Coordinates of C-alpha atoms and ligand atoms in Angstrom, one line a residue:
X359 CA -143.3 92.2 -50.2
X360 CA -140.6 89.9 -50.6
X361 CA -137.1 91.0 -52.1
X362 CA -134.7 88.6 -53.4
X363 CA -130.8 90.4 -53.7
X364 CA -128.4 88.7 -55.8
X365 CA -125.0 89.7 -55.9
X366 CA -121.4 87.8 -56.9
X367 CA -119.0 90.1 -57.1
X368 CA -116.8 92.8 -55.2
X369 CA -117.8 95.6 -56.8
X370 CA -121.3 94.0 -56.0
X371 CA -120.5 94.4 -52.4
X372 CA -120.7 98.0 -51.9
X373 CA -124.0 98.5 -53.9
X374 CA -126.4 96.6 -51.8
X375 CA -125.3 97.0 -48.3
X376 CA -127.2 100.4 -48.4
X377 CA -130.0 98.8 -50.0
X378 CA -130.3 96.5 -47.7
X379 CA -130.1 98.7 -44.7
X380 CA -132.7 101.0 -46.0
X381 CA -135.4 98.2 -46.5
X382 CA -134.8 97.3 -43.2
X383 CA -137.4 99.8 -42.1
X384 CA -140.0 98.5 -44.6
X385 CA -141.3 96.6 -42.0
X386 CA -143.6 94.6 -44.4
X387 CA -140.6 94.3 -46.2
X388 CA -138.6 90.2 -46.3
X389 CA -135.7 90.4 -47.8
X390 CA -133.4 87.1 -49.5
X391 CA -129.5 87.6 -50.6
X392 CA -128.1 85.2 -52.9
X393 CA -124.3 85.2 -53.3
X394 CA -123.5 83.7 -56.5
X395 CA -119.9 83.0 -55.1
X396 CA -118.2 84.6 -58.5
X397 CA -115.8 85.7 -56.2
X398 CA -115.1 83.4 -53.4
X399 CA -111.4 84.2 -51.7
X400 CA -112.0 85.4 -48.3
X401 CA -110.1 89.0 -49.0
X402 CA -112.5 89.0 -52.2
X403 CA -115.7 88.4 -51.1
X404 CA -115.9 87.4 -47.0
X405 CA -114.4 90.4 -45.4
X406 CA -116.5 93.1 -47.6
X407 CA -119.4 91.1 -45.8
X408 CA -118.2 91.6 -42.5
X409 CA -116.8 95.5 -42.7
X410 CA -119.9 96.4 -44.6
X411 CA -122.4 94.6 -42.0
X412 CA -124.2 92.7 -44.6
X413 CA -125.8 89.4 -43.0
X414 CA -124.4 86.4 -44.3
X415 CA -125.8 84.9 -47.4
X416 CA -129.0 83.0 -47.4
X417 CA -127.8 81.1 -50.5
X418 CA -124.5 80.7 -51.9
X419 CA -124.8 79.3 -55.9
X420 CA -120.7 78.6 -55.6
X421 CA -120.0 79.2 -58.9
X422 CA -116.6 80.1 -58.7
X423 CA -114.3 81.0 -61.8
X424 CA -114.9 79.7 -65.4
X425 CA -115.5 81.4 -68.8
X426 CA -117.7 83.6 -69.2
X427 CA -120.4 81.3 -71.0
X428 CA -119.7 78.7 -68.2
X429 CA -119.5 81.4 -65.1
X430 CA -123.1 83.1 -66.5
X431 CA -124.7 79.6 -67.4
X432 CA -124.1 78.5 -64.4
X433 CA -125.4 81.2 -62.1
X434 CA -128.2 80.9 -64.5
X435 CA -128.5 77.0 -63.8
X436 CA -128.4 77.2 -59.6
X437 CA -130.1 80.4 -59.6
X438 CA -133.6 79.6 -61.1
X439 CA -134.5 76.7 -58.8
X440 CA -133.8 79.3 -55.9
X441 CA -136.0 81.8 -57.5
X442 CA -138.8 79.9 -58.4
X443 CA -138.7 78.3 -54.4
X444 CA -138.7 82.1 -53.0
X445 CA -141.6 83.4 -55.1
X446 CA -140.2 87.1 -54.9
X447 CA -142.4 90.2 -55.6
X448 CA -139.1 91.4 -57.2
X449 CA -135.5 90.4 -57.9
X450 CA -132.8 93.7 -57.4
X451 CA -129.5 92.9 -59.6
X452 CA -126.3 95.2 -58.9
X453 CA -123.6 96.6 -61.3
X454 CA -122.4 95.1 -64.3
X455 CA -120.6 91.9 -63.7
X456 CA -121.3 88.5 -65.0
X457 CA -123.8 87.7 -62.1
X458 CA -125.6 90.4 -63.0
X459 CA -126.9 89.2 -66.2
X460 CA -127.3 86.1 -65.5
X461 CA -129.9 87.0 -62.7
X462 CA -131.7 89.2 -64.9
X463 CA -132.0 86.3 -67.9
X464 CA -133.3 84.2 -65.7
X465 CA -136.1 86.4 -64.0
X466 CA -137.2 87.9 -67.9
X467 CA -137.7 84.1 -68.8
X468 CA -139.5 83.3 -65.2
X469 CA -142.1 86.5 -65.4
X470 CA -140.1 87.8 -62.4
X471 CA -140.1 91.7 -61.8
X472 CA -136.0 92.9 -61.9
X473 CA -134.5 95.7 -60.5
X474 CA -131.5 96.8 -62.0
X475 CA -129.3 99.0 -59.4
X476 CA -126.6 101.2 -61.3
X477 CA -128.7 101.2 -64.6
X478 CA -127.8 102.7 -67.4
X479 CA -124.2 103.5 -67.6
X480 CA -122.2 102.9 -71.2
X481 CA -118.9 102.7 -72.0
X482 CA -120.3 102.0 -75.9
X483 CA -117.2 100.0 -76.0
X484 CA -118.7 96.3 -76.7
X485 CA -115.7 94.6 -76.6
X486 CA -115.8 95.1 -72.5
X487 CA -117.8 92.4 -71.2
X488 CA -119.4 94.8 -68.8
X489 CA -120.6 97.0 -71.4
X490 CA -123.1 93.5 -72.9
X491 CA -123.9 93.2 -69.1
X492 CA -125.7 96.4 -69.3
X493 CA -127.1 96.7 -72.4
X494 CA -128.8 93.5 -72.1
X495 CA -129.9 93.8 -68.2
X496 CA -131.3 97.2 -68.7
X497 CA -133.3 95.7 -71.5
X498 CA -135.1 93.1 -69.5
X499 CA -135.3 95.4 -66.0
X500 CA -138.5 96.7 -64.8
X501 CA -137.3 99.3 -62.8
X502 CA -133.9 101.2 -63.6
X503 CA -132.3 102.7 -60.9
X504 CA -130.0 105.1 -62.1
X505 CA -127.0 106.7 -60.4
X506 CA -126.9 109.9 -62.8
X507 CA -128.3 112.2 -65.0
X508 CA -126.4 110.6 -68.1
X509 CA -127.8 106.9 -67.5
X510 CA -131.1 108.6 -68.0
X511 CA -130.2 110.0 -70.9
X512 CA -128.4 106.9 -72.4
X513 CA -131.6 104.8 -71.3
X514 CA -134.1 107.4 -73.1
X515 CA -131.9 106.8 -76.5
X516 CA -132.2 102.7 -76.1
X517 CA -136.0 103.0 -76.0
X518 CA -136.8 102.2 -72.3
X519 CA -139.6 103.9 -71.4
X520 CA -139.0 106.9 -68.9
X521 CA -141.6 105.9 -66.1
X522 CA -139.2 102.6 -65.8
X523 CA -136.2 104.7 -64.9
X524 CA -135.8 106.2 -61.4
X525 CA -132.3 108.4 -60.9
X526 CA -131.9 107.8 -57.4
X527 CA -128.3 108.3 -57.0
X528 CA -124.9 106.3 -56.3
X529 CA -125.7 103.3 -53.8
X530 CA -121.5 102.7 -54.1
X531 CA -121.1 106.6 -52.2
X532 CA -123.5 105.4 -49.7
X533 CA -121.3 103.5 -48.5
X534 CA -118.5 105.1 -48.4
X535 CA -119.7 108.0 -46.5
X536 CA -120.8 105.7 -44.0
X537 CA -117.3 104.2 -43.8
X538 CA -115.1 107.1 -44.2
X539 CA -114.7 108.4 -40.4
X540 CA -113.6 104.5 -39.6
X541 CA -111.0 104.5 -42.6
X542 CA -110.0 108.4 -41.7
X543 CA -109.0 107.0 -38.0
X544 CA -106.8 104.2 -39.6
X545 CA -105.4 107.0 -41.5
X546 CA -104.4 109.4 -38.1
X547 CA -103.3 105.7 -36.2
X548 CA -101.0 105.2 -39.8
X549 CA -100.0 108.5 -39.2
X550 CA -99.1 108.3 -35.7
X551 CA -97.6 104.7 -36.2
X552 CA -95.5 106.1 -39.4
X553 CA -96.2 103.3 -41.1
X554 CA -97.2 104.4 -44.6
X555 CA -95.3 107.1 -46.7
X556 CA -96.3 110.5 -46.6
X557 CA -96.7 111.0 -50.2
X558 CA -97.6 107.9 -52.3
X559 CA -99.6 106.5 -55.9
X560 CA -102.3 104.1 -55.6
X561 CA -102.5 101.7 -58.3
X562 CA -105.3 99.2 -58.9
X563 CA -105.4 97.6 -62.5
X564 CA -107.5 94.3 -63.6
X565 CA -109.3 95.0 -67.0
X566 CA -108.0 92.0 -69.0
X567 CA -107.7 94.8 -71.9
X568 CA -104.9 95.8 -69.8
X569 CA -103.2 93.0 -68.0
X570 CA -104.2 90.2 -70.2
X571 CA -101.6 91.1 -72.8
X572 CA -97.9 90.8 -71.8
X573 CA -97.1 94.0 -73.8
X574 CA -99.4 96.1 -72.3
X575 CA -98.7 95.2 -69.0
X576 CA -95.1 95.1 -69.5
X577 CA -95.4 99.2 -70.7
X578 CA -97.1 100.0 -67.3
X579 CA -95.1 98.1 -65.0
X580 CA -92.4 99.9 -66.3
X581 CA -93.5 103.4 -65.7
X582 CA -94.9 102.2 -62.5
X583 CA -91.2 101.2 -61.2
X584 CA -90.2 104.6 -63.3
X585 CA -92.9 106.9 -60.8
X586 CA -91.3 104.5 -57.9
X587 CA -87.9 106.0 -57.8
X588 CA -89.7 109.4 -57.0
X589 CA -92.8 108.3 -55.0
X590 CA -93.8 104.9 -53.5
X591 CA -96.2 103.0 -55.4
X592 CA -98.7 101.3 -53.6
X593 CA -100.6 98.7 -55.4
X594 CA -102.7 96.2 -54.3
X595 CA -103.3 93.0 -56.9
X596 CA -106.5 91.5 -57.7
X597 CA -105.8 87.7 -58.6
X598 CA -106.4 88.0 -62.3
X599 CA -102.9 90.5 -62.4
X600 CA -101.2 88.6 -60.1
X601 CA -101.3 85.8 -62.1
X602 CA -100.8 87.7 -65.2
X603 CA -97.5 89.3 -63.8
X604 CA -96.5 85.7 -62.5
X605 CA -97.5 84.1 -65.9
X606 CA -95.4 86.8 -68.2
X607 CA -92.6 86.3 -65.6
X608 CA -92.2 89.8 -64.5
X609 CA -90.3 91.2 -61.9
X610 CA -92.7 94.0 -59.8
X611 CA -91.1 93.3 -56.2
X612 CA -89.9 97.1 -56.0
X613 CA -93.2 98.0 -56.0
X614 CA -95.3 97.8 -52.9
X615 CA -97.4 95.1 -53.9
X616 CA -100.2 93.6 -51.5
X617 CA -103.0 91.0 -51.7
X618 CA -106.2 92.5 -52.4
X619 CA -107.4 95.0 -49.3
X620 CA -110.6 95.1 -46.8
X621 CA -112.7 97.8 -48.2
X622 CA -112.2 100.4 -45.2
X623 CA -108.0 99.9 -45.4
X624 CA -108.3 100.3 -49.1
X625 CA -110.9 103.5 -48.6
X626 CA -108.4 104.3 -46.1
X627 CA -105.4 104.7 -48.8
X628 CA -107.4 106.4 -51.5
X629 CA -108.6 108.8 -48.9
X630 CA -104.9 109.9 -48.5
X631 CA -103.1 109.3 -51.8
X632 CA -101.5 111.9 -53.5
X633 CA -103.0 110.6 -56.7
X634 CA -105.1 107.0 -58.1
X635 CA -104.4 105.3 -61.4
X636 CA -106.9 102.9 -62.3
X637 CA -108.9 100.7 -64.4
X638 CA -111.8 99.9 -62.0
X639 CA -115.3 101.1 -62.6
X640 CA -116.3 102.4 -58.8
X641 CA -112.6 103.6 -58.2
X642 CA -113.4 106.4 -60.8
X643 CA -116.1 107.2 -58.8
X644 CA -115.0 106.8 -55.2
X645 CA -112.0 109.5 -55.4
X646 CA -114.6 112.2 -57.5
X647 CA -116.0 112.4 -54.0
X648 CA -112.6 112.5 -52.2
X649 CA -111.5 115.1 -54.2
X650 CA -108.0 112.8 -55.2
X651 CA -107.0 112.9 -58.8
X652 CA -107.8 110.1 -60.2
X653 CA -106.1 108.9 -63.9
X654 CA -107.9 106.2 -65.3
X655 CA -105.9 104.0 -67.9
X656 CA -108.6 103.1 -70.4
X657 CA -110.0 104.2 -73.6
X658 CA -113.2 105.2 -72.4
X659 CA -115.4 105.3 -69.3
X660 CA -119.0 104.5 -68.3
X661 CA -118.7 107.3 -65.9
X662 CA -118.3 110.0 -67.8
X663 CA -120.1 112.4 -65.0
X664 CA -116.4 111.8 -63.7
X665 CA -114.6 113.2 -65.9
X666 CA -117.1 116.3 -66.6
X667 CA -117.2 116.9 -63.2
X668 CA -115.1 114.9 -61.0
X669 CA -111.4 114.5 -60.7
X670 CA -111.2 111.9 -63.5
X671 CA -109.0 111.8 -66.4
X672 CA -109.1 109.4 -69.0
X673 CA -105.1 108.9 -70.1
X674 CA -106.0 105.7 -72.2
X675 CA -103.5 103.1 -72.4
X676 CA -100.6 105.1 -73.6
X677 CA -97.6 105.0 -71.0
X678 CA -96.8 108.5 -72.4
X679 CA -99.7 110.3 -72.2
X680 CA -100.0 108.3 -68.4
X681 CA -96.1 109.7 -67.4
X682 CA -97.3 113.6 -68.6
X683 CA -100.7 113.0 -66.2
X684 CA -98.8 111.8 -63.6
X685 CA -96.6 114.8 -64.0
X686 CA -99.0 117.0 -63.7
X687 CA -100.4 115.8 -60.7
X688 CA -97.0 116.0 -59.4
X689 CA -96.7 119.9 -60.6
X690 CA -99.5 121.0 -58.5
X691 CA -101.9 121.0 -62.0
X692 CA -104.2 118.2 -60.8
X693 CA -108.0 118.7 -62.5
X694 CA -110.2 120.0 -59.9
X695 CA -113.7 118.4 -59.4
X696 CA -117.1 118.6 -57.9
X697 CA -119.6 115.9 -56.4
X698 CA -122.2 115.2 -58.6
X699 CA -125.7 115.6 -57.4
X700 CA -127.2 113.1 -55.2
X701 CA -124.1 111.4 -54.6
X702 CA -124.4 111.9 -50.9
X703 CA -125.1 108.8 -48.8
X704 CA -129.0 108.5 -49.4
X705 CA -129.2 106.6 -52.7
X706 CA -130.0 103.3 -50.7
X707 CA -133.0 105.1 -49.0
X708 CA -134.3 106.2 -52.2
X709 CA -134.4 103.0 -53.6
X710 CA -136.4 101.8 -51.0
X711 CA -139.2 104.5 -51.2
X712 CA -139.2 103.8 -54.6
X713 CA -140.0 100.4 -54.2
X714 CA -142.2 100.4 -50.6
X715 CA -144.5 103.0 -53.1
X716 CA -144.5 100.6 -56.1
X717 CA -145.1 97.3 -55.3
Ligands
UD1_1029 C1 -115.2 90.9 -62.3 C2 -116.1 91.7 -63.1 C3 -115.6 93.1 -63.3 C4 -115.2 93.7 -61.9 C5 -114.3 92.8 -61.2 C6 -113.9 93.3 -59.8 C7 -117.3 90.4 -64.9 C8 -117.4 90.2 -66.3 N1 -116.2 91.1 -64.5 O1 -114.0 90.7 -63.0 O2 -116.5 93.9 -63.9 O3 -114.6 95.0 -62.1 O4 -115.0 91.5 -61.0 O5 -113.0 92.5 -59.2 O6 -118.1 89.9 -64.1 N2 -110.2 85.0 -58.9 C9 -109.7 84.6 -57.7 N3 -110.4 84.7 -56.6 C10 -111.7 85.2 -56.6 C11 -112.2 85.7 -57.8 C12 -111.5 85.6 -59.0 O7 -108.6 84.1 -57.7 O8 -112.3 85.3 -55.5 C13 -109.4 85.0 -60.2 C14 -109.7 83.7 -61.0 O9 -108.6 83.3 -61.5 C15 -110.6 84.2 -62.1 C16 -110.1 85.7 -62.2 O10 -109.7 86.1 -61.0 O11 -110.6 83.5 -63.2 C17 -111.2 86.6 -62.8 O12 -112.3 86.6 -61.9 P1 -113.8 86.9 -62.6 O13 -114.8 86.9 -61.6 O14 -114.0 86.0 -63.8 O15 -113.6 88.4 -63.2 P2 -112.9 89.6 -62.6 O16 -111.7 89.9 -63.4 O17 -112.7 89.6 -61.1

């Protein structure tokens, strides 16, 4: 059986290093990554590869930054010749990023069998281009690999027929269980070096809803320098912000502001922070298993299983209703939460039955 991964993105990253492990032991089992090269800075993209042990890329498309339109057509563009030379039995797509799509339009148009891994999650907020990711890659998938019981449910109301859709559970915990005693001992040598406050905020935003627009980003970068005078902020910048805060000329220097982190040093400081506030996708999901409140600065989520039974809380974008969250937190009246089922470090495996029995 020949697999054929393709993945572009960090988020990516994290899905199919489990996956990959797990066919492994398929021993009839040849496996192909592409890497679209949608992200391509070493901190982005290289060092993911080398903390999560994923072999380098067979292929790398090099598509690098563009507009939408131009980023998707051309993964779509460099990817088909690569498909039609492998000849896979199937094609596994992860997430919802722009790669993602773009793998899956060309394999419906090719005849090629498509595995979508993280199927079925809705925001039903189209204006995110991650929410027409979804709908369409679920629509030409063969097989829907599902992280939770609501992706099943939101596949069932689209039509796709249930013997498609396989809840296996969530690749991304996969790997962080496996990682999470390595970033636990960076947290006890930061602890015995003193290097990193006791108490501190983790901050990650990128959404352009909320850092494409100077106004917006100007409202949390003030409360963020606000929460800063009591507790340090620690926030780590994904390029699009940082060239956001540098394009609106805004001053953040007072905050702790780093490059984008290795995957176990930025497990490592979620692990330990008092609280998260977000905009990422996965980040919702990684501290519902850490048990760290988590306030997510967006209208709505994909995840809601996070928020019913996690540690999530959706704030929105309003710097008020952010500032009571946080005070919350800070009060000792953070939302308590549980894992949800089959988020436990065996999603990857499952996938693989699944597909050694099926093909
Ligand atoms: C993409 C995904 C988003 C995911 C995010 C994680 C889509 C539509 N969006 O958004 O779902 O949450 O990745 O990071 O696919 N850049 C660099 N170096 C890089 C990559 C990007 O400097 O290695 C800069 C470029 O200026 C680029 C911008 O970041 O234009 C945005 O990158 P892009 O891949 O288009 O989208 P993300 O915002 O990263």
């Amino acid at each position: 059986m020949k697999v054929v991964h393709i993945v572009g993105a960090r988020p990516n990253f994290m899905k199919v290093a489990p996956v990959l492990n797990a066919l492994k032991v398929h021993r009839r089992v040849v496996q192909t990554l592409v890497h679209t090269g949608q992200h391509y800075d070493a901190n982005m993209s290289d060092v993911f590869f080398q903390q999560l042990s994923i072999p380098a890329p067979d292929v790398n498309l090099d598509v690098g930054s563009g507009t939408h339109a131009r980023q998707t057509a051309d993964v779509m563009i460099r990817f088909e010749p690569v498909v039609l030379k492998a000849k896979p039995d199937i094609v596994l797509v992860y997430g919802d990023v722009n790669s993602t799509v773009a793998a899956a339009l060309v394999c419906a148009k090719l005849g090629i069998r498509i595995g979508h891994v993280e199927a079925g999650l809705r925001s039903f907020d189209r204006t995110m281009p991650e929410e027409i990711n979804r709908l369409i890659t679920d629509q030409l998938a063969d097989m829907l690999f599902t992280p939770s019981e609501d992706a099943d449910l939101n596949l069932r109301n689209e039509g796709i027929a249930a013997e498609k859709v396989f809840l296996v559970g969530n690749v991304m915990i996969d790997s962080l269980v496996r990682l999470l005693p390595i970033a636990q001992r960076l947290n006890d040598n930061r602890r015995n070096h003193n290097r990193m406050p006791e108490r501190y905020v983790l901050v990650t935003l990128h959404r352009p809803s909320n850092v494409d627009d100077s106004a917006t980003l100007k409202g949390l970068l003030e409360l963020l320098l606000e929460v800063n005078c009591d507790l340090s902020v620690v926030f780590p910048v994904h390029p699009r912000t940082r060239q956001r805060i540098a394009e609106f000329g805004f001053n953040a220097d007072r905050l702790r502001l780093f490059d984008p982190l290795p995957y176990i040093e930025f497990l490592a400081l979620q692990a330990r922070s008092t609280m998260v506030i977000t905009d990422s996708g996965g980040i919702q999901e990684e501290t519902t298993y850490l048990g760290v409140p988590c306030l997510t600065v967006r209208d709505n989520t994909e995840r809601p299983i996070t928020v019913s039974k996690g540690t999530n809380v959706l704030v929105g974008r309003n710097p008020e209703r952010l500032r009571t969250e946080i005070c919350n937190v800070l009060a000792g009246k953070a939302k308590k939460g549980t894992v949800p089922p089959l988020w436990e470090g065996h999603a990857g495996e499952r996938i693989a039955n699944v597909l050694a029995g099926q093909l």
